[in-house]
Short mmCIF file of C-alpha atoms and ligand atoms in Angstrom, two decimals:
data_model
loop_
_atom_site.label_atom_id
_atom_site.label_comp_id
_atom_site.label_asym_id
_atom_site.label_seq_id
_atom_site.Cartn_x
_atom_site.Cartn_y
_atom_site.Cartn_z
CA UNK A 22 29.64 17.33 28.91
CA UNK A 23 28.45 18.87 25.64
CA UNK A 24 25.21 16.98 24.77
CA UNK A 25 22.18 15.61 26.66
CA UNK A 26 22.62 11.90 27.24
CA UNK A 27 18.83 11.56 27.00
CA UNK A 28 17.95 13.42 23.92
CA UNK A 29 21.25 14.46 22.21
CA UNK A 30 20.50 18.05 22.27
CA UNK A 31 23.21 20.63 23.33
CA UNK A 32 23.35 21.20 26.99
CA UNK A 33 23.69 24.56 28.72
CA UNK A 34 25.75 25.30 31.77
CA UNK A 35 23.53 27.38 34.06
CA UNK A 36 21.93 27.54 37.42
CA UNK A 37 18.40 25.75 37.28
CA UNK A 38 15.41 27.35 39.04
CA UNK A 39 15.55 26.57 42.83
CA UNK A 40 19.21 25.53 42.67
CA UNK A 41 22.42 27.53 43.60
CA UNK A 42 25.01 25.83 41.43
CA UNK A 43 25.67 25.63 37.78
CA UNK A 44 24.42 22.46 36.25
CA UNK A 45 24.47 21.01 32.69
CA UNK A 46 20.90 21.57 31.64
CA UNK A 47 18.96 20.29 28.59
CA UNK A 48 16.59 22.92 27.64
CA UNK A 49 15.06 20.61 24.98
CA UNK A 50 13.84 17.66 27.32
CA UNK A 51 14.42 19.44 30.67
CA UNK A 52 16.85 16.99 32.24
CA UNK A 53 19.43 18.26 34.63
CA UNK A 54 22.67 16.45 34.42
CA UNK A 55 24.14 16.37 38.06
CA UNK A 56 27.86 15.48 38.53
CA UNK A 57 28.81 14.28 41.93
CA UNK A 58 31.87 12.73 43.64
CA UNK A 59 32.64 9.11 43.21
CA UNK A 60 33.68 6.59 45.74
CA UNK A 61 37.16 4.62 45.66
CA UNK A 62 37.01 1.68 47.98
CA UNK A 63 40.01 -0.49 49.03
CA UNK A 64 41.98 -2.28 51.83
CA UNK A 65 45.08 -2.12 53.93
CA UNK A 66 45.65 -5.83 54.20
CA UNK A 67 47.68 -6.90 57.21
CA UNK A 68 49.39 -10.36 57.60
CA UNK A 69 51.43 -10.56 60.83
CA UNK A 70 53.49 -7.51 61.00
CA UNK A 71 53.60 -6.88 57.34
CA UNK A 72 51.27 -5.22 54.89
CA UNK A 73 50.13 -6.09 51.42
CA UNK A 74 50.93 -3.55 48.49
CA UNK A 75 50.55 -3.95 44.81
CA UNK A 76 52.35 -2.42 41.83
CA UNK A 77 50.32 -0.57 39.34
CA UNK A 78 50.23 -2.10 35.84
CA UNK A 79 48.07 0.74 34.58
CA UNK A 80 48.28 4.54 34.37
CA UNK A 81 48.27 6.93 36.17
CA UNK A 82 51.34 6.04 38.26
CA UNK A 83 52.32 2.92 36.29
CA UNK A 84 54.94 0.88 38.22
CA UNK A 85 54.29 2.63 41.54
CA UNK A 86 53.18 0.96 44.68
CA UNK A 87 49.55 1.16 46.07
CA UNK A 88 46.95 -0.42 48.18
CA UNK A 89 44.22 -2.28 46.32
CA UNK A 90 41.49 0.12 45.58
CA UNK A 91 39.12 1.16 42.86
CA UNK A 92 35.86 2.74 41.91
CA UNK A 93 32.73 1.47 43.81
CA UNK A 94 30.20 0.03 41.29
CA UNK A 95 26.36 0.41 41.36
CA UNK A 96 24.51 -2.29 43.04
CA UNK A 97 27.16 -3.11 45.57
CA UNK A 98 28.07 -2.00 49.21
CA UNK A 99 31.23 -0.07 50.18
CA UNK A 100 32.46 -3.28 51.82
CA UNK A 101 31.81 -5.39 48.82
CA UNK A 102 33.75 -2.90 46.63
CA UNK A 103 36.71 -2.93 49.00
CA UNK A 104 36.84 -6.79 48.93
CA UNK A 105 36.20 -7.04 45.26
CA UNK A 106 39.05 -4.56 44.46
CA UNK A 107 41.49 -6.31 46.68
CA UNK A 108 40.60 -9.61 45.17
CA UNK A 109 40.83 -8.31 41.46
CA UNK A 110 44.11 -6.46 42.09
CA UNK A 111 46.04 -8.73 44.45
CA UNK A 112 44.18 -12.02 44.18
CA UNK A 113 44.00 -12.01 47.98
CA UNK A 114 40.95 -12.88 50.05
CA UNK A 115 40.88 -10.59 53.09
CA UNK A 116 38.60 -10.09 56.10
CA UNK A 117 37.42 -6.45 56.82
CA UNK A 118 38.30 -5.26 60.18
CA UNK A 119 37.11 -1.61 60.12
CA UNK A 120 36.85 1.48 58.11
CA UNK A 121 40.08 3.19 58.70
CA UNK A 122 40.63 6.23 56.45
CA UNK A 123 38.01 8.39 54.61
CA UNK A 124 39.59 10.97 52.45
CA UNK A 125 37.85 13.57 50.52
CA UNK A 126 40.03 14.41 47.47
CA UNK A 127 38.61 17.75 46.54
CA UNK A 128 40.52 18.33 43.09
CA UNK A 129 39.38 15.04 41.72
CA UNK A 130 35.93 14.79 43.26
CA UNK A 131 36.62 11.40 44.94
CA UNK A 132 36.05 10.15 48.35
CA UNK A 133 38.44 7.22 49.14
CA UNK A 134 37.58 4.65 51.69
CA UNK A 135 40.33 2.36 52.98
CA UNK A 136 39.22 -0.52 55.17
CA UNK A 137 41.87 -2.07 57.51
CA UNK A 138 41.63 -5.86 56.73
CA UNK A 139 43.18 -9.02 57.75
CA UNK A 140 45.10 -11.26 55.23
CA UNK A 141 44.83 -14.74 56.86
CA UNK A 142 46.99 -16.69 54.46
CA UNK A 143 50.03 -15.16 52.62
CA UNK A 144 48.33 -15.72 49.19
CA UNK A 145 48.24 -13.07 46.65
CA UNK A 146 49.46 -12.38 43.02
CA UNK A 147 49.27 -10.21 40.01
CA UNK A 148 46.50 -9.33 37.64
CA UNK A 149 45.85 -7.27 34.58
CA UNK A 150 45.92 -4.33 36.66
CA UNK A 151 48.79 -5.25 38.84
CA UNK A 152 52.47 -6.09 37.93
CA UNK A 153 53.07 -7.74 41.42
CA UNK A 154 51.89 -7.97 44.97
CA UNK A 155 54.21 -8.18 48.00
CA UNK A 156 54.17 -8.09 51.68
CA UNK A 157 56.25 -5.27 53.21
CA UNK A 158 57.32 -4.64 56.84
CA UNK A 159 57.42 -1.17 58.04
CA UNK A 160 61.07 -0.50 57.21
CA UNK A 161 60.71 -2.07 53.81
CA UNK A 162 57.90 0.30 52.68
CA UNK A 163 59.01 2.03 49.32
CA UNK A 164 57.90 5.44 50.56
CA UNK A 165 59.30 7.21 47.58
CA UNK A 166 57.72 4.73 45.22
CA UNK A 167 54.16 5.12 46.45
CA UNK A 168 51.47 5.97 43.85
CA UNK A 169 49.27 8.32 45.69
CA UNK A 170 49.20 10.75 48.74
CA UNK A 171 46.12 9.01 50.09
CA UNK A 172 47.93 5.74 50.23
CA UNK A 173 51.01 7.11 51.95
CA UNK A 174 48.71 8.73 54.61
CA UNK A 175 46.83 5.42 55.20
CA UNK A 176 50.25 3.68 55.79
CA UNK A 177 51.62 6.41 57.89
CA UNK A 178 48.62 6.43 60.09
CA UNK A 179 48.75 2.63 60.24
CA UNK A 180 52.29 2.38 61.57
CA UNK A 181 51.78 5.17 63.94
CA UNK A 182 48.64 3.73 65.35
CA UNK A 183 50.09 0.12 65.54
CA UNK A 184 53.01 1.48 67.66
CA UNK A 185 50.53 2.48 70.65
CA UNK A 186 50.52 0.28 73.71
CA UNK A 187 46.88 -0.56 72.94
CA UNK A 188 46.19 0.13 69.36
CA UNK A 189 42.64 1.07 68.55
CA UNK A 190 42.96 2.50 64.75
CA UNK A 191 40.52 5.21 64.96
CA UNK A 192 38.77 6.27 61.67
CA UNK A 193 40.78 9.07 60.09
CA UNK A 194 38.72 11.87 58.39
CA UNK A 195 41.14 13.54 55.85
CA UNK A 196 40.37 16.41 53.27
CA UNK A 197 43.01 16.53 50.58
CA UNK A 198 43.33 19.68 48.67
CA UNK A 199 45.56 20.20 45.72
CA UNK A 200 48.05 22.24 47.81
CA UNK A 201 48.44 19.35 50.28
CA UNK A 202 48.66 16.76 47.55
CA UNK A 203 52.07 16.28 46.44
CA UNK A 204 50.99 13.63 43.96
CA UNK A 205 48.18 15.28 41.94
CA UNK A 206 48.40 12.58 39.28
CA UNK A 207 45.43 10.71 40.65
CA UNK A 208 42.96 10.40 37.80
CA UNK S 21 21.40 6.96 28.85
CA UNK S 22 20.85 7.00 25.08
CA UNK S 23 23.33 9.41 23.67
CA UNK S 24 27.11 10.11 24.13
CA UNK S 25 27.34 13.32 26.27
CA UNK S 26 30.62 14.14 24.47
CA UNK S 27 29.73 13.64 20.79
CA UNK S 28 25.87 13.04 20.84
CA UNK S 29 26.24 9.62 18.98
CA UNK S 30 24.05 6.78 20.11
CA UNK S 31 25.59 4.74 22.94
CA UNK S 32 25.73 0.90 23.13
CA UNK S 33 25.38 -1.12 26.43
CA UNK S 34 28.21 -3.56 26.31
CA UNK S 35 31.22 -4.93 28.16
CA UNK S 36 34.30 -3.02 27.07
CA UNK S 37 37.60 -4.67 26.42
CA UNK S 38 39.34 -5.49 29.49
CA UNK S 39 36.26 -4.88 31.69
CA UNK S 40 33.82 -7.22 33.18
CA UNK S 41 30.60 -5.19 33.33
CA UNK S 42 28.29 -3.71 30.91
CA UNK S 43 28.86 0.02 30.34
CA UNK S 44 27.37 2.69 28.11
CA UNK S 45 30.14 2.93 25.51
CA UNK S 46 30.28 5.45 22.45
CA UNK S 47 31.74 3.55 19.37
CA UNK S 48 32.01 6.90 17.62
CA UNK S 49 34.31 8.80 19.98
CA UNK S 50 35.38 5.85 22.28
CA UNK S 51 34.15 7.31 25.58
CA UNK S 52 32.98 4.83 28.12
CA UNK S 53 30.26 6.45 30.39
CA UNK S 54 30.57 4.93 33.79
CA UNK S 55 27.89 5.25 36.35
CA UNK S 56 28.66 4.96 40.05
CA UNK S 57 27.03 5.38 43.35
CA UNK S 58 26.37 8.88 44.73
CA UNK S 59 26.87 10.09 48.34
CA UNK S 60 24.26 11.58 50.58
CA UNK S 61 25.72 13.30 53.54
CA UNK S 62 23.91 14.59 56.54
CA UNK S 63 23.57 15.08 60.26
CA UNK S 64 21.95 13.74 63.42
CA UNK S 65 21.93 17.18 65.40
CA UNK S 66 21.59 16.67 69.15
CA UNK S 67 20.62 19.52 71.65
CA UNK S 68 20.57 18.27 75.10
CA UNK S 69 18.39 15.22 75.37
CA UNK S 70 16.64 16.05 72.08
CA UNK S 71 17.43 15.62 68.32
CA UNK S 72 16.68 17.92 65.46
CA UNK S 73 14.38 16.61 62.65
CA UNK S 74 12.86 18.50 59.68
CA UNK S 75 9.71 17.88 57.63
CA UNK S 76 10.21 17.52 53.89
CA UNK S 77 8.84 20.19 51.67
CA UNK S 78 9.75 18.12 48.46
CA UNK S 79 9.00 14.73 47.02
CA UNK S 80 9.71 11.96 47.50
CA UNK S 81 8.04 11.65 51.02
CA UNK S 82 6.60 15.23 51.20
CA UNK S 83 5.57 16.07 54.58
CA UNK S 84 7.42 13.22 56.26
CA UNK S 85 10.14 13.82 58.94
CA UNK S 86 13.78 13.24 58.15
CA UNK S 87 17.19 14.15 59.18
CA UNK S 88 18.87 16.96 57.28
CA UNK S 89 20.94 15.27 54.47
CA UNK S 90 21.54 15.55 50.64
CA UNK S 91 23.75 14.95 47.74
CA UNK S 92 27.37 15.54 48.25
CA UNK S 93 28.62 18.10 45.50
CA UNK S 94 31.84 18.14 43.49
CA UNK S 95 34.66 20.18 45.07
CA UNK S 96 33.53 19.71 48.85
CA UNK S 97 34.34 17.12 51.54
CA UNK S 98 31.91 14.72 53.03
CA UNK S 99 32.06 16.82 56.25
CA UNK S 100 31.43 20.11 54.33
CA UNK S 101 28.42 18.52 52.56
CA UNK S 102 26.89 17.32 55.84
CA UNK S 103 27.17 20.89 57.34
CA UNK S 104 25.98 22.56 54.30
CA UNK S 105 22.94 20.35 53.89
CA UNK S 106 22.01 20.83 57.59
CA UNK S 107 22.24 24.56 57.24
CA UNK S 108 20.25 24.55 53.92
CA UNK S 109 17.56 22.32 55.26
CA UNK S 110 17.18 23.33 58.99
CA UNK S 111 19.01 26.69 59.10
CA UNK S 112 20.94 25.20 61.97
CA UNK S 113 24.72 25.65 62.60
CA UNK S 114 25.98 22.41 64.10
CA UNK S 115 29.37 20.98 65.19
CA UNK S 116 30.32 17.52 63.83
CA UNK S 117 31.17 14.95 66.47
CA UNK S 118 31.85 11.87 64.44
CA UNK S 119 30.63 9.75 61.50
CA UNK S 120 27.87 7.73 62.95
CA UNK S 121 26.16 5.66 60.10
CA UNK S 122 27.41 4.59 56.67
CA UNK S 123 24.63 2.89 54.62
CA UNK S 124 25.05 1.40 51.19
CA UNK S 125 21.49 1.52 49.75
CA UNK S 126 21.90 -0.99 46.88
CA UNK S 127 18.68 -0.47 45.07
CA UNK S 128 19.20 3.21 44.54
CA UNK S 129 22.97 3.28 44.16
CA UNK S 130 23.58 5.54 47.16
CA UNK S 131 25.90 5.63 50.13
CA UNK S 132 24.47 7.60 52.96
CA UNK S 133 26.86 9.23 55.55
CA UNK S 134 25.09 10.44 58.83
CA UNK S 135 27.37 12.42 61.21
CA UNK S 136 26.45 12.76 64.98
CA UNK S 137 26.54 16.44 65.56
CA UNK S 138 26.07 18.82 68.28
CA UNK S 139 23.58 21.87 68.12
CA UNK S 140 24.84 24.33 70.61
CA UNK S 141 22.00 26.74 70.15
CA UNK S 142 18.42 25.77 69.73
CA UNK S 143 18.19 27.99 66.50
CA UNK S 144 16.70 26.39 63.42
CA UNK S 145 13.90 26.97 60.94
CA UNK S 146 12.29 26.11 57.71
CA UNK S 147 13.64 26.48 53.97
CA UNK S 148 12.48 25.81 50.55
CA UNK S 149 13.20 22.10 51.23
CA UNK S 150 11.66 21.96 54.65
CA UNK S 151 8.32 22.79 55.94
CA UNK S 152 9.48 22.96 59.47
CA UNK S 153 12.15 21.92 61.93
CA UNK S 154 11.74 20.73 65.41
CA UNK S 155 13.56 19.31 68.49
CA UNK S 156 12.13 15.91 69.57
CA UNK S 157 12.82 13.98 72.72
CA UNK S 158 13.15 10.17 72.37
CA UNK S 159 9.47 9.60 73.20
CA UNK S 160 8.19 12.26 70.82
CA UNK S 161 9.90 10.76 67.60
CA UNK S 162 7.17 10.28 65.01
CA UNK S 163 8.48 6.85 64.07
CA UNK S 164 5.46 6.25 61.68
CA UNK S 165 5.99 9.52 59.91
CA UNK S 166 9.64 9.13 59.09
CA UNK S 167 10.68 9.59 55.51
CA UNK S 168 13.30 6.78 55.10
CA UNK S 169 14.44 3.59 56.60
CA UNK S 170 18.04 4.95 56.76
CA UNK S 171 16.78 7.81 59.07
CA UNK S 172 14.88 5.39 61.32
CA UNK S 173 17.85 3.15 61.55
CA UNK S 174 20.12 6.15 62.51
CA UNK S 175 17.69 7.31 65.19
CA UNK S 176 17.20 3.68 66.51
CA UNK S 177 20.94 3.30 66.93
CA UNK S 178 21.39 6.61 68.49
CA UNK S 179 18.85 6.18 71.27
CA UNK S 180 20.14 2.59 71.88
CA UNK S 181 23.74 3.83 71.93
CA UNK S 182 22.87 6.65 74.32
CA UNK S 183 21.31 4.35 76.86
CA UNK S 184 24.70 2.76 77.48
CA UNK S 185 26.36 3.57 80.81
CA UNK S 186 29.27 5.10 78.91
CA UNK S 187 27.97 5.87 75.30
CA UNK S 188 30.57 5.40 72.55
CA UNK S 189 28.35 5.75 69.54
CA UNK S 190 30.45 3.41 67.19
CA UNK S 191 30.25 3.76 63.49
CA UNK S 192 27.52 1.60 62.07
CA UNK S 193 28.17 0.04 58.76
CA UNK S 194 24.74 -0.90 57.09
CA UNK S 195 23.90 -2.44 53.79
CA UNK S 196 20.21 -1.86 52.76
CA UNK S 197 18.53 -4.17 50.21
CA UNK S 198 15.19 -3.65 48.77
CA UNK S 199 13.98 -6.51 50.99
CA UNK S 200 15.11 -4.89 54.13
CA UNK S 201 13.79 -1.48 53.03
CA UNK S 202 10.11 -1.07 54.10
CA UNK S 203 10.33 2.51 52.50
CA UNK S 204 11.70 2.09 49.14
CA UNK S 205 10.34 5.46 47.97
CA UNK S 206 13.73 7.01 48.27
CA UNK S 207 14.36 8.60 44.86
ZN1 ZN P 16 17.62 16.36 26.67
ZN1 ZN P 17 30.90 9.87 21.76
#
């Protein structure tokens, strides 16, 4: 950030009065331009014993497999965002079951929410963001072709939780640091 | 938003190629300035049969009671944000038990996360954001002096869940619209 989006004056990076962190401050109009983490919402769609993945048609990680997920928009709920992204990226209409993983990705200032969801009909497709969508059984998952560490975590947790005698799929709280993130390419 | 924070040229509000929503676009340098919901993280601290509330020393809702909560910062996790805000606003050191309410507040583009937390020692205080902190039993809660609808919801759920024979405190997914929000003063 170089200029004030309100008045176009140059901004200064400094700690405002009464604050304890550096912010982009406009000394002309007085605006403080806060920057905060953004939310990524998506789904882990389940159809029988298979899960729905989609293959990215955009960078980063073009051609790699992922779960449908994307930036939450103003004016919508986290649940609406997860459903919308799933529809946009896989053409699939799913039913949310529960919030399953909540990952704070420290190095990119993102919080990723993945909802466990049911895909009642095996209907899905491609889009301008997705080369193809496909159902995978556990032994078909392309573990070395997954786009992001967060997606691999969600799938690992899912198959582990599913193996329990009485699966409960507890909410997983995850903090991802650069050191833990083998795939730091997430934008 | 009037000007590009990158190059100071005026921005235009229009739908970029390949998008389906209006964004602030800079036709000079090409930057698209996305605006997304922000996360508020906080705690519902429990000490024995009482909960810790604090009284706001800042607008909006100056003088009203609330749970300690505030904007999540870049570079921290949601859990760290909840602990930090609790410490900053009530001087209390708490232990997170679980994520308890997740509220999408549509009209202010916020997602509020309240963690159920244990306050082991009855040690708390005031701060530059808080006039005072105090423990309240259920029949002492100042229901007509609460700052925000989200806080009232969290407290209502808590006392209802606590009354169960075997309390489980399930995660509550809430979407708050202006119509449902009797206290639309949240900033
Ligand atoms: Zn300015
Ligand atoms: Zn520009």
